[in-house]
PDB file of C-alpha atoms in Angstrom:
ATOM      1  CA  UNK A   1     -65.508   7.695  50.604  1.00 47.00           C
ATOM      2  CA  UNK A   2     -66.176   4.110  49.574  1.00 55.00           C
ATOM      3  CA  UNK A   3     -63.686   2.604  46.750  1.00 55.00           C
ATOM      4  CA  UNK A   4     -64.012  -0.430  44.348  1.00 55.00           C
ATOM      5  CA  UNK A   5     -62.191  -3.424  44.740  1.00 57.00           C
ATOM      6  CA  UNK A   6     -61.896  -3.757  40.357  1.00 59.00           C
ATOM      7  CA  UNK A   7     -60.293   0.285  40.909  1.00 56.00           C
ATOM      8  CA  UNK A   8     -57.763  -0.153  43.432  1.00 55.00           C
ATOM      9  CA  UNK A   9     -56.623  -3.485  41.994  1.00 58.00           C
ATOM     10  CA  UNK A  10     -56.413  -1.606  38.454  1.00 65.00           C
ATOM     11  CA  UNK A  11     -54.711   1.506  41.051  1.00 63.00           C
ATOM     12  CA  UNK A  12     -52.339  -1.741  42.771  1.00 60.00           C
ATOM     13  CA  UNK A  13     -51.142  -3.748  39.233  1.00 59.00           C
ATOM     14  CA  UNK A  14     -50.197  -0.162  37.683  1.00 58.00           C
ATOM     15  CA  UNK A  15     -48.172   0.732  41.164  1.00 62.00           C
ATOM     16  CA  UNK A  16     -46.925  -2.795  40.523  1.00 56.00           C
ATOM     17  CA  UNK A  17     -45.709  -2.916  36.869  1.00 59.00           C
ATOM     18  CA  UNK A  18     -44.348   0.518  37.133  1.00 62.00           C
ATOM     19  CA  UNK A  19     -42.132  -0.848  40.383  1.00 56.00           C
ATOM     20  CA  UNK A  20     -41.332  -3.886  37.903  1.00 58.00           C
ATOM     21  CA  UNK A  21     -39.918  -2.224  34.814  1.00 63.00           C
ATOM     22  CA  UNK A  22     -37.961   0.693  36.859  1.00 63.00           C
ATOM     23  CA  UNK A  23     -36.165  -2.339  38.353  1.00 57.00           C
ATOM     24  CA  UNK A  24     -35.961  -4.755  36.112  1.00 61.00           C
ATOM     25  CA  UNK A  25     -34.206  -1.154  33.690  1.00 66.00           C
ATOM     26  CA  UNK A  26     -32.015  -0.666  36.745  1.00 57.00           C
ATOM     27  CA  UNK A  27     -30.675  -4.273  36.761  1.00 59.00           C
ATOM     28  CA  UNK A  28     -30.006  -3.966  33.118  1.00 60.00           C
ATOM     29  CA  UNK A  29     -28.049  -1.271  34.223  1.00 58.00           C
ATOM     30  CA  UNK A  30     -26.194  -3.005  36.807  1.00 58.00           C
ATOM     31  CA  UNK A  31     -25.569  -5.635  34.139  1.00 57.00           C
ATOM     32  CA  UNK A  32     -23.971  -3.584  31.864  1.00 54.00           C
ATOM     33  CA  UNK A  33     -22.639  -1.139  34.591  1.00 54.00           C
ATOM     34  CA  UNK A  34     -23.959   1.531  31.507  1.00 61.00           C
ATOM     35  CA  UNK A  35     -25.965   4.422  32.891  1.00 56.00           C
ATOM     36  CA  UNK A  36     -27.447   5.300  29.931  1.00 59.00           C
ATOM     37  CA  UNK A  37     -28.593   2.426  28.351  1.00 59.00           C
ATOM     38  CA  UNK A  38     -31.392   3.750  25.555  1.00 60.00           C
ATOM     39  CA  UNK A  39     -31.937   8.043  24.642  1.00 62.00           C
ATOM     40  CA  UNK A  40     -34.986   7.875  27.311  1.00 59.00           C
ATOM     41  CA  UNK A  41     -32.195   7.300  29.243  1.00 58.00           C
ATOM     42  CA  UNK A  42     -31.456  10.365  29.555  1.00 63.00           C
ATOM     43  CA  UNK A  43     -31.597  11.977  26.550  1.00 72.00           C
ATOM     44  CA  UNK A  44     -28.225  14.774  26.095  1.00 74.00           C
ATOM     45  CA  UNK A  45     -26.594  12.329  27.204  1.00 67.00           C
ATOM     46  CA  UNK A  46     -27.379  10.060  24.228  1.00 70.00           C
ATOM     47  CA  UNK A  47     -25.847  12.837  22.509  1.00 73.00           C
ATOM     48  CA  UNK A  48     -23.170  13.616  24.328  1.00 82.00           C
ATOM     49  CA  UNK A  49     -22.077  10.058  23.807  1.00 73.00           C
ATOM     50  CA  UNK A  50     -23.008   9.525  19.945  1.00 83.00           C
ATOM     51  CA  UNK A  51     -20.238  12.606  19.338  1.00 87.00           C
ATOM     52  CA  UNK A  52     -18.070  10.465  21.580  1.00 83.00           C
ATOM     53  CA  UNK A  53     -18.487   7.054  19.294  1.00 84.00           C
ATOM     54  CA  UNK A  54     -18.188   8.759  15.550  1.00 91.00           C
ATOM     55  CA  UNK A  55     -14.902  10.249  17.234  1.00 92.00           C
ATOM     56  CA  UNK A  56     -14.068   7.190  18.622  1.00 93.00           C
ATOM     57  CA  UNK A  57     -15.039   5.467  14.983  1.00 94.00           C
ATOM     58  CA  UNK A  58     -12.417   8.311  13.664  1.00 95.00           C
ATOM     59  CA  UNK A  59      -9.452   7.908  15.812  1.00 95.00           C
ATOM     60  CA  UNK A  60     -10.268   4.350  15.268  1.00 95.00           C
ATOM     61  CA  UNK A  61      -9.430   4.599  10.849  1.00 96.00           C
ATOM     62  CA  UNK A  62      -7.219   6.753  11.422  1.00 96.00           C
ATOM     63  CA  UNK A  63      -4.802   4.315  13.492  1.00 96.00           C
ATOM     64  CA  UNK A  64      -5.472   1.638  11.225  1.00 97.00           C
ATOM     65  CA  UNK A  65      -4.815   4.350   8.156  1.00 97.00           C
ATOM     66  CA  UNK A  66      -1.116   4.071  10.666  1.00 97.00           C
ATOM     67  CA  UNK A  67      -0.828   1.008  11.016  1.00 96.00           C
ATOM     68  CA  UNK A  68      -0.638   0.440   7.587  1.00 95.00           C
ATOM     69  CA  UNK A  69       1.270   3.062   6.440  1.00 96.00           C
ATOM     70  CA  UNK A  70       4.103   2.527   8.838  1.00 96.00           C
ATOM     71  CA  UNK A  71       4.415  -0.760   7.070  1.00 95.00           C
ATOM     72  CA  UNK A  72       4.101   0.005   3.837  1.00 94.00           C
ATOM     73  CA  UNK A  73       7.134   2.721   4.653  1.00 96.00           C
ATOM     74  CA  UNK A  74       9.440   0.350   6.281  1.00 95.00           C
ATOM     75  CA  UNK A  75       8.710  -1.871   3.518  1.00 95.00           C
ATOM     76  CA  UNK A  76       9.793   0.933   1.782  1.00 96.00           C
ATOM     77  CA  UNK A  77      12.723   1.868   3.031  1.00 96.00           C
ATOM     78  CA  UNK A  78      14.248  -1.767   3.347  1.00 96.00           C
ATOM     79  CA  UNK A  79      14.144  -1.296  -0.291  1.00 97.00           C
ATOM     80  CA  UNK A  80      15.891   1.944  -0.543  1.00 97.00           C
ATOM     81  CA  UNK A  81      18.367   0.184   2.128  1.00 97.00           C
ATOM     82  CA  UNK A  82      19.109  -2.769  -0.289  1.00 97.00           C
ATOM     83  CA  UNK A  83      19.351  -0.734  -3.094  1.00 98.00           C
ATOM     84  CA  UNK A  84      21.531   1.423  -1.699  1.00 98.00           C
ATOM     85  CA  UNK A  85      24.229  -1.633  -0.664  1.00 98.00           C
ATOM     86  CA  UNK A  86      24.424  -2.246  -4.603  1.00 98.00           C
ATOM     87  CA  UNK A  87      25.605   0.818  -5.903  1.00 98.00           C
ATOM     88  CA  UNK A  88      27.666   1.775  -3.203  1.00 98.00           C
ATOM     89  CA  UNK A  89      29.212  -1.656  -4.492  1.00 98.00           C
ATOM     90  CA  UNK A  90      28.890  -0.807  -8.057  1.00 98.00           C
ATOM     91  CA  UNK A  91      30.458   2.893  -6.437  1.00 98.00           C
ATOM     92  CA  UNK A  92      33.788   0.712  -4.786  1.00 97.00           C
ATOM     93  CA  UNK A  93      33.943  -1.730  -7.540  1.00 97.00           C
ATOM     94  CA  UNK A  94      34.184   1.993 -10.465  1.00 97.00           C
ATOM     95  CA  UNK A  95      36.585   3.824  -7.617  1.00 96.00           C
ATOM     96  CA  UNK A  96      38.707   0.747  -8.016  1.00 96.00           C
ATOM     97  CA  UNK A  97      38.372  -0.234 -12.221  1.00 95.00           C
ATOM     98  CA  UNK A  98      39.816   3.699 -11.933  1.00 95.00           C
ATOM     99  CA  UNK A  99      43.108   2.401 -11.153  1.00 93.00           C
ATOM    100  CA  UNK A 100      45.311   3.355 -13.459  1.00 88.00           C
ATOM    101  CA  UNK A 101      47.195   0.043 -12.452  1.00 91.00           C
ATOM    102  CA  UNK A 102      44.419  -2.647 -13.672  1.00 93.00           C
ATOM    103  CA  UNK A 103      44.449  -5.466 -16.146  1.00 94.00           C
ATOM    104  CA  UNK A 104      42.437  -6.013 -18.531  1.00 94.00           C
ATOM    105  CA  UNK A 105      41.646  -9.381 -17.014  1.00 94.00           C
ATOM    106  CA  UNK A 106      41.011  -7.180 -13.803  1.00 94.00           C
ATOM    107  CA  UNK A 107      39.044  -5.274 -15.723  1.00 96.00           C
ATOM    108  CA  UNK A 108      37.159  -8.279 -17.494  1.00 96.00           C
ATOM    109  CA  UNK A 109      36.134  -9.819 -13.751  1.00 95.00           C
ATOM    110  CA  UNK A 110      35.229  -6.443 -12.866  1.00 96.00           C
ATOM    111  CA  UNK A 111      32.573  -6.893 -15.408  1.00 96.00           C
ATOM    112  CA  UNK A 112      31.040  -9.708 -14.540  1.00 95.00           C
ATOM    113  CA  UNK A 113      29.848  -8.584 -10.782  1.00 96.00           C
ATOM    114  CA  UNK A 114      29.037  -4.589 -12.257  1.00 97.00           C
ATOM    115  CA  UNK A 115      26.539  -6.552 -14.706  1.00 96.00           C
ATOM    116  CA  UNK A 116      24.918  -9.063 -11.986  1.00 97.00           C
ATOM    117  CA  UNK A 117      25.258  -5.334  -9.262  1.00 98.00           C
ATOM    118  CA  UNK A 118      23.230  -3.835 -12.483  1.00 97.00           C
ATOM    119  CA  UNK A 119      20.818  -7.549 -12.316  1.00 97.00           C
ATOM    120  CA  UNK A 120      20.394  -6.647  -8.783  1.00 98.00           C
ATOM    121  CA  UNK A 121      19.049  -3.190  -8.841  1.00 98.00           C
ATOM    122  CA  UNK A 122      16.601  -3.275 -11.788  1.00 98.00           C
ATOM    123  CA  UNK A 123      15.042  -5.708 -10.191  1.00 97.00           C
ATOM    124  CA  UNK A 124      15.001  -4.207  -6.580  1.00 97.00           C
ATOM    125  CA  UNK A 125      14.145  -0.835  -8.382  1.00 97.00           C
ATOM    126  CA  UNK A 126      10.874  -2.007  -9.862  1.00 97.00           C
ATOM    127  CA  UNK A 127       9.759  -4.483  -6.573  1.00 97.00           C
ATOM    128  CA  UNK A 128       5.798  -5.264  -6.503  1.00 95.00           C
ATOM    129  CA  UNK A 129       3.644  -5.657  -2.288  1.00 92.00           C
ATOM    130  CA  UNK A 130       2.213  -8.958  -2.121  1.00 90.00           C
ATOM    131  CA  UNK A 131      -0.730  -8.092  -4.106  1.00 92.00           C
ATOM    132  CA  UNK A 132       1.404  -6.840  -8.060  1.00 94.00           C
ATOM    133  CA  UNK A 133       2.130  -3.245  -7.175  1.00 95.00           C
ATOM    134  CA  UNK A 134       4.796  -1.908  -7.770  1.00 96.00           C
ATOM    135  CA  UNK A 135       6.188   0.211  -4.881  1.00 96.00           C
ATOM    136  CA  UNK A 136       8.493   2.589  -6.901  1.00 96.00           C
ATOM    137  CA  UNK A 137       6.514   4.473  -9.510  1.00 95.00           C
ATOM    138  CA  UNK A 138       4.817   6.851  -7.780  1.00 93.00           C
ATOM    139  CA  UNK A 139       0.776   6.621  -8.537  1.00 93.00           C
ATOM    140  CA  UNK A 140       1.299   4.471 -11.134  1.00 95.00           C
ATOM    141  CA  UNK A 141       1.409   0.886  -9.493  1.00 94.00           C
ATOM    142  CA  UNK A 142       0.942  -1.274 -11.992  1.00 95.00           C
ATOM    143  CA  UNK A 143       3.715   0.606 -14.398  1.00 96.00           C
ATOM    144  CA  UNK A 144       7.313  -0.644 -14.106  1.00 97.00           C
ATOM    145  CA  UNK A 145       9.012   2.232 -12.635  1.00 97.00           C
ATOM    146  CA  UNK A 146      11.951   0.701 -15.057  1.00 98.00           C
ATOM    147  CA  UNK A 147      11.966   0.248 -17.986  1.00 97.00           C
ATOM    148  CA  UNK A 148      14.252  -1.373 -20.316  1.00 97.00           C
ATOM    149  CA  UNK A 149      14.688  -1.221 -24.096  1.00 97.00           C
ATOM    150  CA  UNK A 150      17.673  -3.721 -25.882  1.00 96.00           C
ATOM    151  CA  UNK A 151      17.302  -2.557 -28.102  1.00 96.00           C
ATOM    152  CA  UNK A 152      18.338   0.760 -27.973  1.00 97.00           C
ATOM    153  CA  UNK A 153      21.496   2.346 -28.027  1.00 96.00           C
ATOM    154  CA  UNK A 154      24.035   1.228 -24.497  1.00 96.00           C
ATOM    155  CA  UNK A 155      24.330   4.092 -21.600  1.00 94.00           C
ATOM    156  CA  UNK A 156      19.527   5.293 -22.100  1.00 96.00           C
ATOM    157  CA  UNK A 157      17.932   1.468 -22.236  1.00 97.00           C
ATOM    158  CA  UNK A 158      17.119   2.165 -18.851  1.00 98.00           C
ATOM    159  CA  UNK A 159      13.875   4.232 -18.290  1.00 97.00           C
ATOM    160  CA  UNK A 160      11.632   5.296 -15.261  1.00 97.00           C
ATOM    161  CA  UNK A 161       8.688   5.147 -16.672  1.00 97.00           C
ATOM    162  CA  UNK A 162       6.445   6.172 -12.987  1.00 95.00           C
ATOM    163  CA  UNK A 163       5.952   9.809 -12.079  1.00 95.00           C
ATOM    164  CA  UNK A 164       6.744  11.421  -9.411  1.00 92.00           C
ATOM    165  CA  UNK A 165       2.848  11.781  -7.914  1.00 92.00           C
ATOM    166  CA  UNK A 166       2.285  10.950  -4.013  1.00 92.00           C
ATOM    167  CA  UNK A 167      -0.519   8.558  -2.343  1.00 91.00           C
ATOM    168  CA  UNK A 168      -1.510  10.331   0.306  1.00 93.00           C
ATOM    169  CA  UNK A 169      -2.792   8.856   3.291  1.00 95.00           C
ATOM    170  CA  UNK A 170      -5.673  10.016   5.760  1.00 96.00           C
ATOM    171  CA  UNK A 171      -3.906   9.851   9.109  1.00 96.00           C
ATOM    172  CA  UNK A 172      -5.752  12.662  11.098  1.00 94.00           C
ATOM    173  CA  UNK A 173      -8.452  15.422  10.752  1.00 93.00           C
ATOM    174  CA  UNK A 174      -7.265  17.376   8.061  1.00 92.00           C
ATOM    175  CA  UNK A 175      -3.786  15.399   7.965  1.00 94.00           C
ATOM    176  CA  UNK A 176      -1.950  13.550   5.340  1.00 95.00           C
ATOM    177  CA  UNK A 177       1.150  11.500   4.962  1.00 94.00           C
ATOM    178  CA  UNK A 178       2.144  10.704   2.182  1.00 93.00           C
ATOM    179  CA  UNK A 179       3.914   6.274   2.240  1.00 87.00           C
ATOM    180  CA  UNK A 180       5.857   6.203  -1.576  1.00 91.00           C
ATOM    181  CA  UNK A 181       8.633   7.657  -2.434  1.00 92.00           C
ATOM    182  CA  UNK A 182       9.624   7.011  -6.667  1.00 94.00           C
ATOM    183  CA  UNK A 183      12.912   6.202  -7.289  1.00 95.00           C
ATOM    184  CA  UNK A 184      13.812   8.255 -10.615  1.00 94.00           C
ATOM    185  CA  UNK A 185      16.858   9.001 -10.149  1.00 94.00           C
ATOM    186  CA  UNK A 186      17.626   5.062 -11.081  1.00 97.00           C
ATOM    187  CA  UNK A 187      17.420   5.508 -14.857  1.00 97.00           C
ATOM    188  CA  UNK A 188      20.203   6.971 -15.243  1.00 97.00           C
ATOM    189  CA  UNK A 189      22.658   5.709 -12.509  1.00 98.00           C
ATOM    190  CA  UNK A 190      21.467   2.124 -14.544  1.00 98.00           C
ATOM    191  CA  UNK A 191      22.565   3.773 -17.301  1.00 98.00           C
ATOM    192  CA  UNK A 192      26.023   4.724 -16.402  1.00 98.00           C
ATOM    193  CA  UNK A 193      27.030   1.204 -15.452  1.00 98.00           C
ATOM    194  CA  UNK A 194      25.140  -0.765 -18.478  1.00 97.00           C
ATOM    195  CA  UNK A 195      27.655   2.114 -20.403  1.00 97.00           C
ATOM    196  CA  UNK A 196      30.195   1.634 -18.007  1.00 97.00           C
ATOM    197  CA  UNK A 197      30.440  -2.499 -18.025  1.00 96.00           C
ATOM    198  CA  UNK A 198      30.737  -1.701 -22.298  1.00 95.00           C
ATOM    199  CA  UNK A 199      32.852  -1.182 -22.366  1.00 96.00           C
ATOM    200  CA  UNK A 200      35.209  -3.161 -19.166  1.00 96.00           C
ATOM    201  CA  UNK A 201      34.055  -6.482 -21.051  1.00 95.00           C
ATOM    202  CA  UNK A 202      36.407  -5.031 -24.196  1.00 94.00           C
ATOM    203  CA  UNK A 203      38.463  -7.813 -24.774  1.00 94.00           C
ATOM    204  CA  UNK A 204      40.680  -5.391 -25.453  1.00 91.00           C
ATOM    205  CA  UNK A 205      39.977  -3.282 -22.023  1.00 92.00           C
ATOM    206  CA  UNK A 206      42.506  -0.371 -20.659  1.00 93.00           C
ATOM    207  CA  UNK A 207      43.026   0.904 -18.228  1.00 91.00           C
ATOM    208  CA  UNK A 208      45.007   4.133 -19.015  1.00 92.00           C
ATOM    209  CA  UNK A 209      43.043   4.556 -22.074  1.00 94.00           C
ATOM    210  CA  UNK A 210      41.432   8.392 -21.580  1.00 95.00           C
ATOM    211  CA  UNK A 211      37.628   7.436 -23.562  1.00 95.00           C
ATOM    212  CA  UNK A 212      37.722   4.212 -21.691  1.00 95.00           C
ATOM    213  CA  UNK A 213      38.457   6.235 -17.740  1.00 96.00           C
ATOM    214  CA  UNK A 214      35.822   9.240 -18.821  1.00 96.00           C
ATOM    215  CA  UNK A 215      32.785   6.869 -18.794  1.00 96.00           C
ATOM    216  CA  UNK A 216      34.088   5.206 -15.817  1.00 97.00           C
ATOM    217  CA  UNK A 217      34.090   8.348 -14.282  1.00 97.00           C
ATOM    218  CA  UNK A 218      31.147   9.856 -15.099  1.00 97.00           C
ATOM    219  CA  UNK A 219      29.766   6.433 -14.303  1.00 97.00           C
ATOM    220  CA  UNK A 220      31.249   6.887 -10.212  1.00 97.00           C
ATOM    221  CA  UNK A 221      29.453  10.118 -10.263  1.00 97.00           C
ATOM    222  CA  UNK A 222      26.285   8.541 -11.324  1.00 98.00           C
ATOM    223  CA  UNK A 223      26.749   6.752  -8.302  1.00 97.00           C
ATOM    224  CA  UNK A 224      27.597   9.430  -6.112  1.00 97.00           C
ATOM    225  CA  UNK A 225      24.070  11.033  -7.357  1.00 97.00           C
ATOM    226  CA  UNK A 226      23.059   7.920  -6.801  1.00 97.00           C
ATOM    227  CA  UNK A 227      23.350   7.115  -3.140  1.00 97.00           C
ATOM    228  CA  UNK A 228      22.741  11.219  -2.105  1.00 97.00           C
ATOM    229  CA  UNK A 229      19.143  10.338  -4.359  1.00 96.00           C
ATOM    230  CA  UNK A 230      18.213   7.058  -2.069  1.00 97.00           C
ATOM    231  CA  UNK A 231      20.108   7.842   1.196  1.00 97.00           C
ATOM    232  CA  UNK A 232      17.699  11.443   0.629  1.00 96.00           C
ATOM    233  CA  UNK A 233      14.382   9.449   0.440  1.00 95.00           C
ATOM    234  CA  UNK A 234      15.142   7.066   3.303  1.00 95.00           C
ATOM    235  CA  UNK A 235      15.592   9.937   5.206  1.00 94.00           C
ATOM    236  CA  UNK A 236      12.307  11.232   4.417  1.00 94.00           C
ATOM    237  CA  UNK A 237      10.169   8.080   4.666  1.00 95.00           C
ATOM    238  CA  UNK A 238      11.929   7.956   8.323  1.00 93.00           C
ATOM    239  CA  UNK A 239      11.066  11.436   9.302  1.00 94.00           C
ATOM    240  CA  UNK A 240       7.558  10.109   7.679  1.00 94.00           C
ATOM    241  CA  UNK A 241       6.673   7.229  10.710  1.00 95.00           C
ATOM    242  CA  UNK A 242       8.581   9.788  13.332  1.00 95.00           C
ATOM    243  CA  UNK A 243       5.431  11.697  12.741  1.00 95.00           C
ATOM    244  CA  UNK A 244       3.268   9.589  12.339  1.00 96.00           C
ATOM    245  CA  UNK A 245       4.385   7.660  15.189  1.00 96.00           C
ATOM    246  CA  UNK A 246       4.106  11.040  16.710  1.00 96.00           C
ATOM    247  CA  UNK A 247       0.006  11.121  15.977  1.00 96.00           C
ATOM    248  CA  UNK A 248      -0.378   7.859  16.703  1.00 96.00           C
ATOM    249  CA  UNK A 249       0.136   8.912  20.229  1.00 96.00           C
ATOM    250  CA  UNK A 250      -1.580  11.547  20.428  1.00 95.00           C
ATOM    251  CA  UNK A 251      -4.727   9.420  18.194  1.00 95.00           C
ATOM    252  CA  UNK A 252      -3.734   6.938  21.682  1.00 95.00           C
ATOM    253  CA  UNK A 253      -3.864   9.592  24.196  1.00 94.00           C
ATOM    254  CA  UNK A 254      -7.594  10.523  22.595  1.00 93.00           C
ATOM    255  CA  UNK A 255      -9.539   7.952  23.159  1.00 91.00           C
ATOM    256  CA  UNK A 256      -8.278   6.800  26.805  1.00 90.00           C
ATOM    257  CA  UNK A 257      -9.786  10.800  26.865  1.00 90.00           C
ATOM    258  CA  UNK A 258     -12.947   9.760  25.451  1.00 84.00           C
ATOM    259  CA  UNK A 259     -12.800   6.092  27.188  1.00 81.00           C
ATOM    260  CA  UNK A 260     -13.198   8.529  30.483  1.00 81.00           C
ATOM    261  CA  UNK A 261     -15.569  10.495  28.785  1.00 78.00           C
ATOM    262  CA  UNK A 262     -17.520   7.444  28.609  1.00 72.00           C
ATOM    263  CA  UNK A 263     -17.585   6.547  31.350  1.00 70.00           C
ATOM    264  CA  UNK A 264     -18.602  10.367  32.909  1.00 70.00           C
ATOM    265  CA  UNK A 265     -21.528  10.821  31.007  1.00 64.00           C
ATOM    266  CA  UNK A 266     -22.306   6.978  31.068  1.00 63.00           C
ATOM    267  CA  UNK A 267     -20.497   5.156  33.770  1.00 55.00           C
ATOM    268  CA  UNK A 268     -23.372   4.063  36.459  1.00 55.00           C
ATOM    269  CA  UNK A 269     -22.593   4.584  39.738  1.00 51.00           C
ATOM    270  CA  UNK A 270     -22.496   0.922  41.983  1.00 54.00           C
ATOM    271  CA  UNK A 271     -22.849   2.043  45.880  1.00 55.00           C
ATOM    272  CA  UNK A 272     -25.835   4.899  44.600  1.00 61.00           C
ATOM    273  CA  UNK A 273     -27.810   1.803  42.139  1.00 54.00           C
ATOM    274  CA  UNK A 274     -27.068  -0.812  44.398  1.00 55.00           C
ATOM    275  CA  UNK A 275     -29.179   1.915  47.316  1.00 57.00           C
ATOM    276  CA  UNK A 276     -31.123   2.576  44.025  1.00 62.00           C
ATOM    277  CA  UNK A 277     -32.202  -1.602  44.486  1.00 57.00           C
ATOM    278  CA  UNK A 278     -32.540  -2.396  47.487  1.00 62.00           C
ATOM    279  CA  UNK A 279     -35.298   0.875  47.902  1.00 62.00           C
ATOM    280  CA  UNK A 280     -37.241  -0.246  44.826  1.00 57.00           C
ATOM    281  CA  UNK A 281     -37.083  -3.775  46.378  1.00 66.00           C
ATOM    282  CA  UNK A 282     -38.643  -2.976  50.029  1.00 60.00           C
ATOM    283  CA  UNK A 283     -41.125  -0.953  48.102  1.00 62.00           C
ATOM    284  CA  UNK A 284     -42.174  -4.534  46.109  1.00 62.00           C
ATOM    285  CA  UNK A 285     -42.908  -6.503  48.494  1.00 63.00           C
ATOM    286  CA  UNK A 286     -44.389  -3.582  51.020  1.00 63.00           C
ATOM    287  CA  UNK A 287     -46.780  -2.914  47.889  1.00 63.00           C
ATOM    288  CA  UNK A 288     -47.857  -6.796  47.934  1.00 62.00           C
ATOM    289  CA  UNK A 289     -47.862  -7.127  51.575  1.00 64.00           C
ATOM    290  CA  UNK A 290     -50.308  -3.667  51.850  1.00 62.00           C
ATOM    291  CA  UNK A 291     -51.944  -5.619  48.904  1.00 61.00           C
ATOM    292  CA  UNK A 292     -52.996  -8.484  50.374  1.00 64.00           C
ATOM    293  CA  UNK A 293     -53.709  -7.237  53.991  1.00 63.00           C
ATOM    294  CA  UNK A 294     -56.282  -5.211  52.221  1.00 62.00           C
ATOM    295  CA  UNK A 295     -57.771  -7.782  50.235  1.00 60.00           C
ATOM    296  CA  UNK A 296     -58.098  -9.276  53.326  1.00 62.00           C
ATOM    297  CA  UNK A 297     -60.033  -7.237  54.416  1.00 57.00           C
ATOM    298  CA  UNK A 298     -63.994  -7.968  55.492  1.00 58.00           C
ATOM    299  CA  UNK A 299     -66.622  -5.125  57.428  1.00 57.00           C
ATOM    300  CA  UNK A 300     -68.538  -7.958  57.997  1.00 53.00           C
ATOM    301  CA  UNK A 301     -65.629  -8.665  60.409  1.00 54.00           C
ATOM    302  CA  UNK A 302     -65.533  -5.100  62.012  1.00 49.00           C
ATOM    303  CA  UNK A 303     -69.507  -5.658  62.937  1.00 51.00           C
TER     304      UNK A 303
END
């Protein structure tokens, strides 16, 4: 059977082109270290990789949310600690003021310190973040949580103008964690301090006066309740931080698992790939040599 030279050339060129394509794809795989670069390389593996990638995107977002939430919880806890310290100082001062041995001068001097503590607590309760959002007003982040109206009677000038709703953050599949607490209890604390301040500032303040002592005792009790409330809120924030820290560790472990799964599905066996590269190279070289030998044949040389 005779084969036309043109047909032979076309066949050989097609074989070489196919071999070069396979060689190029193999070199691309070796360069990237991946067996699956495009869906056509392995359709089933490609589907599995897309699922892993989608899961990885979600895990990365969860961990980003957890990082942001952790910073928020730490910041809020720091502010609450400052408020707790202030209320504790006010409590200690009021306990001292209830000592019947204090003179009028002593009581008036205490008023100066108590007034400073009141103002500090008010400012701390209305703390804002870098974007101007109030930290402790619930979901009403544009409203100062503790309002003040100087036209109202002493003991009722401070009010809680926020709400106790929570700002929920997604930290896992179907899991959310709140990142805020409110300071609704501080309105009563500030009003009691304000009332105590009014009697301590009186030039005729008398440590043995039953009416004054009743006001101071009520303020001291309010400080105790305020400390309990702030301590509970700090405990809540600390518990939330521990919870999301454990959840973050879980997400990190899942990411490690995804990386291992990706390597198993799409990873390239370098030794096997090098062996294939050698075989492809040898096959292409042999094809070129055979084609060259055939093209050099001349039937007249056999006569």
